[in-house]
XYZ file of C-alpha atoms in Angstrom:
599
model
C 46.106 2.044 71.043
C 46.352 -1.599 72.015
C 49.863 -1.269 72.819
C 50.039 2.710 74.367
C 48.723 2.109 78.261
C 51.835 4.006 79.425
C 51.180 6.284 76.971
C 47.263 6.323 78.314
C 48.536 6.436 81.516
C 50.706 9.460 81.495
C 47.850 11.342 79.409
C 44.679 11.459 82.202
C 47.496 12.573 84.867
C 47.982 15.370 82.136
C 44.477 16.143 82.382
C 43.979 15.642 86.692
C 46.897 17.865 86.331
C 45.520 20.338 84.250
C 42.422 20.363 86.043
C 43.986 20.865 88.961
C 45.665 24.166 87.528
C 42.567 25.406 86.281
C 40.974 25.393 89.820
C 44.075 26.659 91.090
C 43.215 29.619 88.838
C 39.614 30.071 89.851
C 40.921 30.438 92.938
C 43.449 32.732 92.791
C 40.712 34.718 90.909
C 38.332 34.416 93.790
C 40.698 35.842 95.982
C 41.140 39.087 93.664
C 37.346 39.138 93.689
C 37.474 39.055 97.858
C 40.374 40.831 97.774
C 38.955 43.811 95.233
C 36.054 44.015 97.039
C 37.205 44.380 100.886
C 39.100 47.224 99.231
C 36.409 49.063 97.946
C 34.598 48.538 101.053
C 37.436 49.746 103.074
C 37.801 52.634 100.515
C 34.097 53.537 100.896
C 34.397 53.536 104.533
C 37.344 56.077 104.301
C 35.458 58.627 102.836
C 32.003 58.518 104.157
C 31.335 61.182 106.621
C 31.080 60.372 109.620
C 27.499 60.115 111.737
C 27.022 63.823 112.517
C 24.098 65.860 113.517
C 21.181 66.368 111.602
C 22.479 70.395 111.312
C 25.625 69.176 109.956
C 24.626 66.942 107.892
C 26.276 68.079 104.244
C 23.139 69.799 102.392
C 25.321 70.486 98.816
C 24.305 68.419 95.587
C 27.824 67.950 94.576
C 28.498 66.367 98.363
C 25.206 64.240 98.237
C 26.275 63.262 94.863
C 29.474 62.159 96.050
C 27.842 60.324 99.097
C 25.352 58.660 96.826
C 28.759 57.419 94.592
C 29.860 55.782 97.505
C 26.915 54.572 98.288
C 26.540 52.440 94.946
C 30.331 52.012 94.906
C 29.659 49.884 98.258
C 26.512 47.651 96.522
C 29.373 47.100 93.535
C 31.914 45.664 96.030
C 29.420 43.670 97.370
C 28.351 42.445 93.901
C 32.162 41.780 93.506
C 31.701 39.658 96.902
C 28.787 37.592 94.923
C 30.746 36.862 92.045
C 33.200 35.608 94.462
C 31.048 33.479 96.229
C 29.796 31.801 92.981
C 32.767 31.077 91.440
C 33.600 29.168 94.858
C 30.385 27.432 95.080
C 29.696 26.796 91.342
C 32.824 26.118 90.199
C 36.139 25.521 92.477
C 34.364 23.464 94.954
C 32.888 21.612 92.170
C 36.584 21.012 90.665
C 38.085 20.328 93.734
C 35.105 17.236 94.278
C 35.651 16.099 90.797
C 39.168 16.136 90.734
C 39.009 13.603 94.080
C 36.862 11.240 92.404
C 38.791 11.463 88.983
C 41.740 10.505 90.396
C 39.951 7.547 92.100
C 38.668 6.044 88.946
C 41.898 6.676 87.148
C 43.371 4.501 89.992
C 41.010 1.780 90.038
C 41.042 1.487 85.778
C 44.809 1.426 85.702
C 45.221 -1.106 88.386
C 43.245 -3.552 86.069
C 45.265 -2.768 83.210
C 47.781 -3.630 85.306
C 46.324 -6.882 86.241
C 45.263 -7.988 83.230
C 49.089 -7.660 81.621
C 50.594 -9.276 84.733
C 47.931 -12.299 83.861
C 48.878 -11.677 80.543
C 52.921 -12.187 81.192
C 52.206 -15.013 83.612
C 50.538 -16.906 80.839
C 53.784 -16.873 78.795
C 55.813 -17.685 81.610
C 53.890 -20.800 81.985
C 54.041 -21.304 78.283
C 57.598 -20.464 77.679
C 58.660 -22.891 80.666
C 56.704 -25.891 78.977
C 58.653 -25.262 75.661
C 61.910 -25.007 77.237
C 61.203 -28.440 79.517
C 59.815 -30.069 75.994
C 62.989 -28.563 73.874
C 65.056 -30.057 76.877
C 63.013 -33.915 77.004
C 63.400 -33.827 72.963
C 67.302 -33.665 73.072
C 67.319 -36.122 75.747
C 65.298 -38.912 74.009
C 67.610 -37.714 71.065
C 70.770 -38.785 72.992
C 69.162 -41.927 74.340
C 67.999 -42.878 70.790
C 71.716 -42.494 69.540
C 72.849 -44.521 72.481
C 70.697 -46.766 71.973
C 71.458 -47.599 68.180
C 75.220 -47.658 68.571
C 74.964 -50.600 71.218
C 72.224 -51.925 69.031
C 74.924 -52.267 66.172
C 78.074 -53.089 68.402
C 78.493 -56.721 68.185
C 80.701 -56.908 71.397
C 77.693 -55.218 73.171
C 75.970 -57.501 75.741
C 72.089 -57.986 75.388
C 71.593 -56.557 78.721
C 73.356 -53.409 78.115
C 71.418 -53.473 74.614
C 67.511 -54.138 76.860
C 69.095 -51.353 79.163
C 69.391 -48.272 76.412
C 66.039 -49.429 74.995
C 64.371 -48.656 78.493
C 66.129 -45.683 78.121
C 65.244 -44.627 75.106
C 61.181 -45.597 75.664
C 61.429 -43.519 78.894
C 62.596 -40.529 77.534
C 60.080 -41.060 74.503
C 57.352 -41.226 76.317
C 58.645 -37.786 78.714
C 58.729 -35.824 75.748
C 55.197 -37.259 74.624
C 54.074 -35.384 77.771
C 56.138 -32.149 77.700
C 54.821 -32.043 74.105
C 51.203 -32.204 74.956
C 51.639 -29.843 77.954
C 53.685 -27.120 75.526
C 50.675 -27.678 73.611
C 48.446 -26.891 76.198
C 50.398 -24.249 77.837
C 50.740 -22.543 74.104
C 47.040 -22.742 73.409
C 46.069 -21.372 76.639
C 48.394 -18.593 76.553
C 47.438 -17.742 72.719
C 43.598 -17.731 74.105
C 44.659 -15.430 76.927
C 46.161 -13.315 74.921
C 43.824 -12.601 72.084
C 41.158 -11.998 75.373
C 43.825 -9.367 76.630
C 44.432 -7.066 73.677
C 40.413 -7.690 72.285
C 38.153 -7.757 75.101
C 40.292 -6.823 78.192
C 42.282 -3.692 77.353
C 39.745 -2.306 74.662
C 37.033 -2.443 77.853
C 40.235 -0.468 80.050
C 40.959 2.051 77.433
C 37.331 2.413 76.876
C 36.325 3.574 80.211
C 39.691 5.164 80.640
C 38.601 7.484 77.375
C 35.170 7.641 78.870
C 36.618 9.178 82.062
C 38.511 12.031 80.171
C 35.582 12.428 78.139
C 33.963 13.307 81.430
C 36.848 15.558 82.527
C 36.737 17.546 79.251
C 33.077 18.283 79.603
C 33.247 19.161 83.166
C 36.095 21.677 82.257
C 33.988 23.268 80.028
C 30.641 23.080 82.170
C 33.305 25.216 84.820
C 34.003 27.548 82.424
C 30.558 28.135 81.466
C 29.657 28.506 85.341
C 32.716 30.768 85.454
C 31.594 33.514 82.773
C 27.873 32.781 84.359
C 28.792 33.487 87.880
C 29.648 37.337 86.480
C 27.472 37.711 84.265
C 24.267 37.244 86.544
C 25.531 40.392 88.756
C 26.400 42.510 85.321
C 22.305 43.853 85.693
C 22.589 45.080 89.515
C 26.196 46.231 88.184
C 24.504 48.391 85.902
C 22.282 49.652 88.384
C 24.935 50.756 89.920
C 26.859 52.202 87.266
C 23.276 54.179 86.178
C 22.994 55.003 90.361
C 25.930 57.143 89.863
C 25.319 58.594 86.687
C 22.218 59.618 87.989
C 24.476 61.358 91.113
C 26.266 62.872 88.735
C 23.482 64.794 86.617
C 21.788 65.688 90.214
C 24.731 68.393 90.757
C 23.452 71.684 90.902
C 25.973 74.111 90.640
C 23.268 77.076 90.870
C 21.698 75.460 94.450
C 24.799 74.772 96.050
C 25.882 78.740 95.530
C 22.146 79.562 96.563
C 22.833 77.613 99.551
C 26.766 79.348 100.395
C 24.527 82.169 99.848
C 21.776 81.148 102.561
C 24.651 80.061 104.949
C 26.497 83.540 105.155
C 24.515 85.696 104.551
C 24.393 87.938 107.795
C 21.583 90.687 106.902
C 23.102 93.742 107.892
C 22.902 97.095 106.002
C 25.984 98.329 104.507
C 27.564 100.998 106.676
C 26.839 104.294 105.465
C 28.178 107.432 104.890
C 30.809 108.931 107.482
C 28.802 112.372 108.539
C 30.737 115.589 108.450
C 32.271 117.133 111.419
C 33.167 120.656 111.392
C 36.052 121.249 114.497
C 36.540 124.808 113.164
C 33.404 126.170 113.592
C 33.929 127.052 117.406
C 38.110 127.816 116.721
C 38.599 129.890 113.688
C 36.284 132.828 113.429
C 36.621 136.253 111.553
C 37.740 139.423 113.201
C 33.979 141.180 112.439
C 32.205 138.122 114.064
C 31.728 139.168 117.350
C 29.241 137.058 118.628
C 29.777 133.308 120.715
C 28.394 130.723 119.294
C 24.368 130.187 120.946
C 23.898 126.575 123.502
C 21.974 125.423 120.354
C 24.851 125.575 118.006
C 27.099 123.279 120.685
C 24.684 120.963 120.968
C 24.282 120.438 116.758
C 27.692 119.675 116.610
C 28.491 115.956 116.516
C 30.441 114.301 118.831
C 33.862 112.641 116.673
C 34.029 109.590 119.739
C 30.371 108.683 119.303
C 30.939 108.759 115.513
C 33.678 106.689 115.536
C 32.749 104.497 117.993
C 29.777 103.501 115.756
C 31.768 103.102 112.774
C 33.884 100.631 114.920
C 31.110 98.891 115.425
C 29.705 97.711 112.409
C 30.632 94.682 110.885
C 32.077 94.909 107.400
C 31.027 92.307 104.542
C 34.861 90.034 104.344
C 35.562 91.185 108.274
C 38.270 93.377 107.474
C 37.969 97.073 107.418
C 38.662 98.307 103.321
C 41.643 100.232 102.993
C 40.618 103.669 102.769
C 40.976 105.756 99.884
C 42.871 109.001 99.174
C 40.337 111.678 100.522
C 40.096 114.467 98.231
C 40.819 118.059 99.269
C 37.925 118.853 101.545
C 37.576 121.410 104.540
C 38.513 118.568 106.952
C 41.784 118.858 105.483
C 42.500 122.478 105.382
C 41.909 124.982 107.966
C 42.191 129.341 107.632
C 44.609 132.036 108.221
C 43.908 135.574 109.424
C 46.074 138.308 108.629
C 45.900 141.512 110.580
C 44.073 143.272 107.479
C 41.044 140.462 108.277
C 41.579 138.442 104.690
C 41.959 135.279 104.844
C 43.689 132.474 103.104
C 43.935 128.569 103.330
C 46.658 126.586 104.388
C 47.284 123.003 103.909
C 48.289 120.671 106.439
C 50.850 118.330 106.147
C 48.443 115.224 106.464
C 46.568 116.057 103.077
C 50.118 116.833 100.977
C 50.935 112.957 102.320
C 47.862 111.828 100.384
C 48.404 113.615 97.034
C 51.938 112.674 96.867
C 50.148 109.017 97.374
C 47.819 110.080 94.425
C 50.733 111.043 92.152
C 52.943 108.112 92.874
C 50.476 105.240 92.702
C 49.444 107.416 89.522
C 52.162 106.087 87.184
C 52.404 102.468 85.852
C 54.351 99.734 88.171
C 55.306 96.502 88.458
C 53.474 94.464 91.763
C 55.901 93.707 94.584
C 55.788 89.883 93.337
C 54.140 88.855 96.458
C 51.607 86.373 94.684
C 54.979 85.360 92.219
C 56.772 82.540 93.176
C 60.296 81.909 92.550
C 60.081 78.876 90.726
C 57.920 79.903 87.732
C 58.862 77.867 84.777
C 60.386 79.850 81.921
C 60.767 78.000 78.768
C 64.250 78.740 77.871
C 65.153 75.551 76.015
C 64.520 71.624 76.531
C 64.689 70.549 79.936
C 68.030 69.251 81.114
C 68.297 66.384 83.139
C 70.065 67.366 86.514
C 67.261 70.322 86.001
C 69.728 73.291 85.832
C 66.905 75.297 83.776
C 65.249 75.661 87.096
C 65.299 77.997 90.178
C 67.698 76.165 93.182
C 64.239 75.402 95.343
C 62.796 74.080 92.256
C 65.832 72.447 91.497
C 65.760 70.708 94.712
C 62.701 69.440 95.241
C 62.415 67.874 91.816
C 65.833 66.553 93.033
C 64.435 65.108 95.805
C 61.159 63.559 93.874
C 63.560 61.776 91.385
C 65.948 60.279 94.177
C 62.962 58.909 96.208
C 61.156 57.481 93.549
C 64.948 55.389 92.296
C 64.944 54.806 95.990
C 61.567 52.573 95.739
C 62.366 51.445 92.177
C 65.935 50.176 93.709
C 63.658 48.455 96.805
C 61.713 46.719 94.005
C 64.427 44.899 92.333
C 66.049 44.241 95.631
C 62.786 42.150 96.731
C 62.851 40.571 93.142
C 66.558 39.439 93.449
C 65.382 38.245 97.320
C 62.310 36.050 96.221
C 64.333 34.593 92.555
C 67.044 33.367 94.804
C 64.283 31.827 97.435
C 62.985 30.510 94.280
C 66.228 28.864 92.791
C 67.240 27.462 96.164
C 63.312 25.465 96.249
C 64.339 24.307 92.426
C 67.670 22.926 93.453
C 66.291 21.030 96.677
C 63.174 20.236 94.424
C 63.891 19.787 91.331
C 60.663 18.170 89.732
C 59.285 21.609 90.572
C 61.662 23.641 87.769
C 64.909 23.913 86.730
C 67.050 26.845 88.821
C 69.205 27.377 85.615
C 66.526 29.494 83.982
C 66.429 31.850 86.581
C 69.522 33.120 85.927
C 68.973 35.196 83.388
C 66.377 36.766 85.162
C 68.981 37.291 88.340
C 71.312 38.625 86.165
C 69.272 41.413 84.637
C 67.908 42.354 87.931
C 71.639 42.704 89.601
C 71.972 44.724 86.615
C 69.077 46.927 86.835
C 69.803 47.263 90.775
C 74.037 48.395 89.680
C 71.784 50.796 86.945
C 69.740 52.490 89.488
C 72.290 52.929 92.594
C 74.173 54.764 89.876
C 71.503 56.987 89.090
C 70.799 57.552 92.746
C 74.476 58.497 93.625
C 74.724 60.889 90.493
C 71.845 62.701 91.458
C 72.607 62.901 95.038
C 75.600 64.450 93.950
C 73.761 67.079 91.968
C 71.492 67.407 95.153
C 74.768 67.973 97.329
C 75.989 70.960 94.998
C 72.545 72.574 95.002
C 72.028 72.540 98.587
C 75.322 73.734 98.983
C 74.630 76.606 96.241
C 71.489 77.651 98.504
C 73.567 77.592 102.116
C 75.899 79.451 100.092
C 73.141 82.147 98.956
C 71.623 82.569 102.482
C 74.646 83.243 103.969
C 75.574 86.134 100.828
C 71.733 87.403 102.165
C 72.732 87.652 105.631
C 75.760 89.529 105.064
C 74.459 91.841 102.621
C 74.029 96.077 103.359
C 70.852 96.382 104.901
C 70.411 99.537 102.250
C 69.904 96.897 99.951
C 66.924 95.260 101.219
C 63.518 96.506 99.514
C 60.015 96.939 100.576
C 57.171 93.867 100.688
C 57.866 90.870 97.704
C 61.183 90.913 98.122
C 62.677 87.551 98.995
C 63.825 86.419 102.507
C 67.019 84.875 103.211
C 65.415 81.342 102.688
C 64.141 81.886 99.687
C 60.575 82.838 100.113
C 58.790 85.817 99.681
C 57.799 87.786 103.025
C 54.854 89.866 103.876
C 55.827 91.300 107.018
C 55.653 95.275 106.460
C 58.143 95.608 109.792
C 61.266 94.689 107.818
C 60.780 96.717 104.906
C 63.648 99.815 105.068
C 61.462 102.907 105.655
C 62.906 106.887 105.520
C 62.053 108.634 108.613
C 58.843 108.700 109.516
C 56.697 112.400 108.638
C 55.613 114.643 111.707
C 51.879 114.239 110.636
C 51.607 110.867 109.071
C 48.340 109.558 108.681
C 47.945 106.310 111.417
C 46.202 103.166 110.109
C 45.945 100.300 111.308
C 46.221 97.899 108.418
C 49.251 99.891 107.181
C 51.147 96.276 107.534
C 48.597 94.759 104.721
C 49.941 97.021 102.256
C 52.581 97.530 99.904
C 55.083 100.383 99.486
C 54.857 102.215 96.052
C 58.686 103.859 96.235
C 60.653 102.798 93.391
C 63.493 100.711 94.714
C 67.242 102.799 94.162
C 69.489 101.263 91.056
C 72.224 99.665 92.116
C 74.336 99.459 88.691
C 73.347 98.785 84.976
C 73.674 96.138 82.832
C 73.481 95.997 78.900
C 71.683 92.481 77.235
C 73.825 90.040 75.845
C 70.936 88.696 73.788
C 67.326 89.437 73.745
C 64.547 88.029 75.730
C 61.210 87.711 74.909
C 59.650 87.888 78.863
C 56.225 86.257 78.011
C 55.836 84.768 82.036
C 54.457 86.820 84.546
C 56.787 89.302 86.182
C 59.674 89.551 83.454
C 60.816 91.859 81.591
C 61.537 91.740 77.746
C 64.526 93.038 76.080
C 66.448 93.922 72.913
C 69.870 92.660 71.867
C 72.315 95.473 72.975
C 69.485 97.329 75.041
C 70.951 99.310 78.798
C 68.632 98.923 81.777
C 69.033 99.818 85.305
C 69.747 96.958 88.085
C 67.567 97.371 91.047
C 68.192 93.596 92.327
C 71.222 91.186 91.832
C 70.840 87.732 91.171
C 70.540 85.848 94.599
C 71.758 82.495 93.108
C 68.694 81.664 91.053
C 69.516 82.791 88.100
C 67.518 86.187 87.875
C 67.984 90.078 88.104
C 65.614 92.581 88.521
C 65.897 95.376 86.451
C 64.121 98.656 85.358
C 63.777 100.589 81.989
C 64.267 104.163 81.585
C 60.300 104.223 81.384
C 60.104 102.653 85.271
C 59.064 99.151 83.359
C 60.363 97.127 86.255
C 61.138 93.105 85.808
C 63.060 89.759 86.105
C 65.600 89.205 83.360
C 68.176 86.111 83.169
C 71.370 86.646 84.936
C 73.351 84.747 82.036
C 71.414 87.219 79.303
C 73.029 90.697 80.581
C 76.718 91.827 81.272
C 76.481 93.614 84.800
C 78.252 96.195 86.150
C 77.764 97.206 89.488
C 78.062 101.118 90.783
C 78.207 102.270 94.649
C 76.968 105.526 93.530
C 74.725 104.741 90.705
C 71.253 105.793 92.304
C 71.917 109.415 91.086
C 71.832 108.311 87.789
């Protein structure tokens, strides 16, 4: 390695460097740590309740378990705040010192190398001139030697030209004597310089130099020691924490917290009792032989029907609403006597009691509900699901529609901030470019201009199948509101905008009976009349109808329409039986009659 300082040189800034990135790490990871944390705590303060009264204070296990979660879900953010601390304490502030006085040393150590091989090449400077002024003093005294011995042997040379060239010749002799001795010199010194250079100079450099990494390497690992240490001291209280809400968990008491819904409402009164009997005919309708009027006593035994009812309206019944009230069977509040001149007599039936056993006999025979509690986009598994969603109801239809666009919407916003922050990224590689180079982006741009062209495709073909459904539903609502009002049917049917309405007022009654029987919850109930056929259809191909509220059928089977399809895709219809239910629309050939209730 006597000969690799650059070499040297460019490895310990490989390993300041890479020191450097490793705190860089730690501290990005501290900031998840801070970051992770604040959100819990922020997350913890969301949900706890809020200071309340004593009274209101939440007294169900399942809430104080939940509170108690949070509650130990706050300590582990604040463990995750520890961990955070100690990573900055232990181990980046501990890099970011050593990497300061790392790069100090390094500095001082390679400015001697430096000096030493400037010394070094200054040596041989000196000893290179000496040879080249010696080389030049030897070819000198050469020439003057020659000179010398060619006037020495010309005969028609004078002596004083002959003394002259001697002179000559001693002088230069005796300059390249000296340069000879001072090469030697120079040559010696410079060989002694060197051998102290590259055996006792640079071996003392690259010795602290690989003392110094040395150093770096074990402080790298003594950080990542302290790093695993700084989370592993909080894993006990962690665990705590984790047992804290285990312990929440098991404290749920699903038999106190109904005990305690039970404690809460319960209101102690007696269930009302039994209506008492009041005879109005006992004063009215009398026989011919009964002569006699009724005694004070009598009068005042009979019970007065405001008093009655007026404590019936008063008592408070268990859900707050009044029960409907049942059929009441043929009693003598419902009939009333005839006398004929011979004296018999005979009952006769009022209208009101006739009402309630033609009640009895309808809601006698099987039915199908009004579909109140059915919604119109039940899922019937007809076949794999379709991509624009066709298998669904229009609502359905829509919303999922809707879901899809809004979520390529933010997909689309995604790549648009990845194309903004790769170009902000290329244009700081082309002004710096020690820092990367902006070619290998590219390919990175280029697939996410791709992936952008992908999804504003996807976006515009579904908001064209969006278009045509919404235009398919203003299309249906405006069929509804045109439509006979014969059509309509009682409670479950569906309104105009596609939901189902309760409202008993827009149901399509007969005219109302001369004696009906008033009640005042008559709107909370549903109409048993069977709903008039409107045509028939015969199935296409058969249908199993395992969902709630369709109807199966056979290959080839006739059935009676009692709804058309409203532009979702379904038909009500109704067996010979009275089996009433939804069928697909695109399962049946319909044909529609004017006059097909009769049959």
């Amino acid at each position: 390695l006597k000969d690799q300082f650059d070499n040297l040189d460019k490895h310990t800034q490989w390993g300041i460097d890479f020191l450097e990135k490793y705190a860089k790490f730690v501290k990005e990871r501290i900031e998840i740590e801070q970051n992770y944390a604040k959100q819990l705590r922020n997350l913890v303060k969301k949900y706890c309740p809020k200071r309340s009264p004593k009274d209101e204070e939440p007294r169900f296990t399942s809430c104080i378990a939940f509170f108690n979660i949070l509650n130990e879900l706050n300590d582990y953010a604040g463990q995750r705040e520890v961990v955070a601390e100690e990573m900055g304490h232990r181990v980046y502030g501990e890099l970011m010192r050593y990497s300061h006085d790392l790069k100090t040393e390094r500095k001082m150590h390679l400015q001697e190398g430096r000096k030493a091989q400037q010394y070094l090449d200054m040596c041989w400077k000196q000893m290179d001139n000496s040879k080249k002024k010696f080389e030049r003093e030897c070819r000198e005294a050469e020439k003057a030697q020659q000179s010398y011995e060619r006037l020495d042997n010309d005969t028609n040379a004078t002596k004083a030209d002959v003394e002259k060239a001697k002179q000559q010749l001693n002088l230069r002799t005796h300059m390249a004597d000296e340069n000879k001795n001072e090469y030697a010199a120079q040559l010696q010194n410079f060989n002694g310089e060197q051998h102290k250079h590259y055996y006792i100079v640079i071996p003392q450099i690259y010795k602290q130099l690989q003392e110094m990494d040395e150093r770096r390497t074990i402080k790298l690992s003594e950080c990542y020691k302290g790093f695993a240490d700084s989370e592993r001291k909080v894993i006990p209280i962690i665990s705590k924490c984790l047992e804290g809400m285990i312990l929440a968990a098991k404290s749920v008491d699903e038999h106190r917290d109904s005990q305690l819904v039970i404690d809460c409402f319960k209101s102690g009164f007696e269930p009302p009792g039994d209506f008492p009997f009041e005879d109005y005919s006992q004063n009215i309708y009398r026989t011919i032989s009964d002569g006699t009027i009724s005694t004070p006593k009598q009068e005042g035994m009979r019970i007065d029907s405001k008093t009655t009812v007026g404590k019936a309206k008063g008592k408070l019944w268990l859900f707050g609403k009044k029960p409907k009230p049942q059929s009441p069977p043929l009693t003598p509040t419902s009939l009333y006597t005839s006398s004929t001149p011979n004296g018999s007599q005979y009952p006769i039936f009022s209208i009101e009691p006739v009402h309630y056993c033609m009640s009895d006999i309808k809601t006698g025979k099987p039915r199908i509900p009004s579909f109140r509690s059915l919604k119109r986009g039940w899922s019937v598994k007809m076949g794999p699901a379709l991509e624009d969603f066709s298998h669904l109801p229009p609502e359905q239809r829509r919303k999922k529609l809707q879901q899809r666009i809004d979520e390529l919407n933010r997909e689309l916003q995604k790549e648009t901030d990845q194309k903004d922050a790769l170009i902000k990224m290329k244009d700081v590689y082309e002004k710096n470019p020690q820092m990367g180079d902006p070619s290998s982006l590219q390919p990175k741009l280029t697939e996410t201009m791709s992936n952008m062209d992908r999804l504003r495709m996807e976006i515009h073909k579904n908001e064209a199948w969006l278009s045509e459904v919404e235009g398919k539903v203003a299309a249906r609502s405006d069929r509804r509101h045109s439509s006979d009002i014969n059509h309509l049917v009682t409670q479950g049917r569906e309104s105009p905008e596609g939901s189902y309405t309760d409202d008993a007022n827009q149901e399509v009654r007969g005219p109302p009976q001369q004696h009906a029987h008033p009640n005042e919850f008559d709107d909370e109930f549903e109409d048993d009349d069977p709903l008039p056929a409107i045509g028939h259809c015969k199935a296409i191909y058969p249908f199993d109808g395992h969902n709630e509220g369709t109807l199966a059928m056979k290959e080839g089977e006739m059935l009676y329409i009692i709804e058309e399809d409203k532009g979702d895709g379904w038909t009500r219809a109704r067996r010979h039986n009275g089996e009433e239910g939804y069928v697909p629309t695109s399962y049946i050939d319909v044909t529609l009659e004017k006059n097909s209730k009769g049959a």
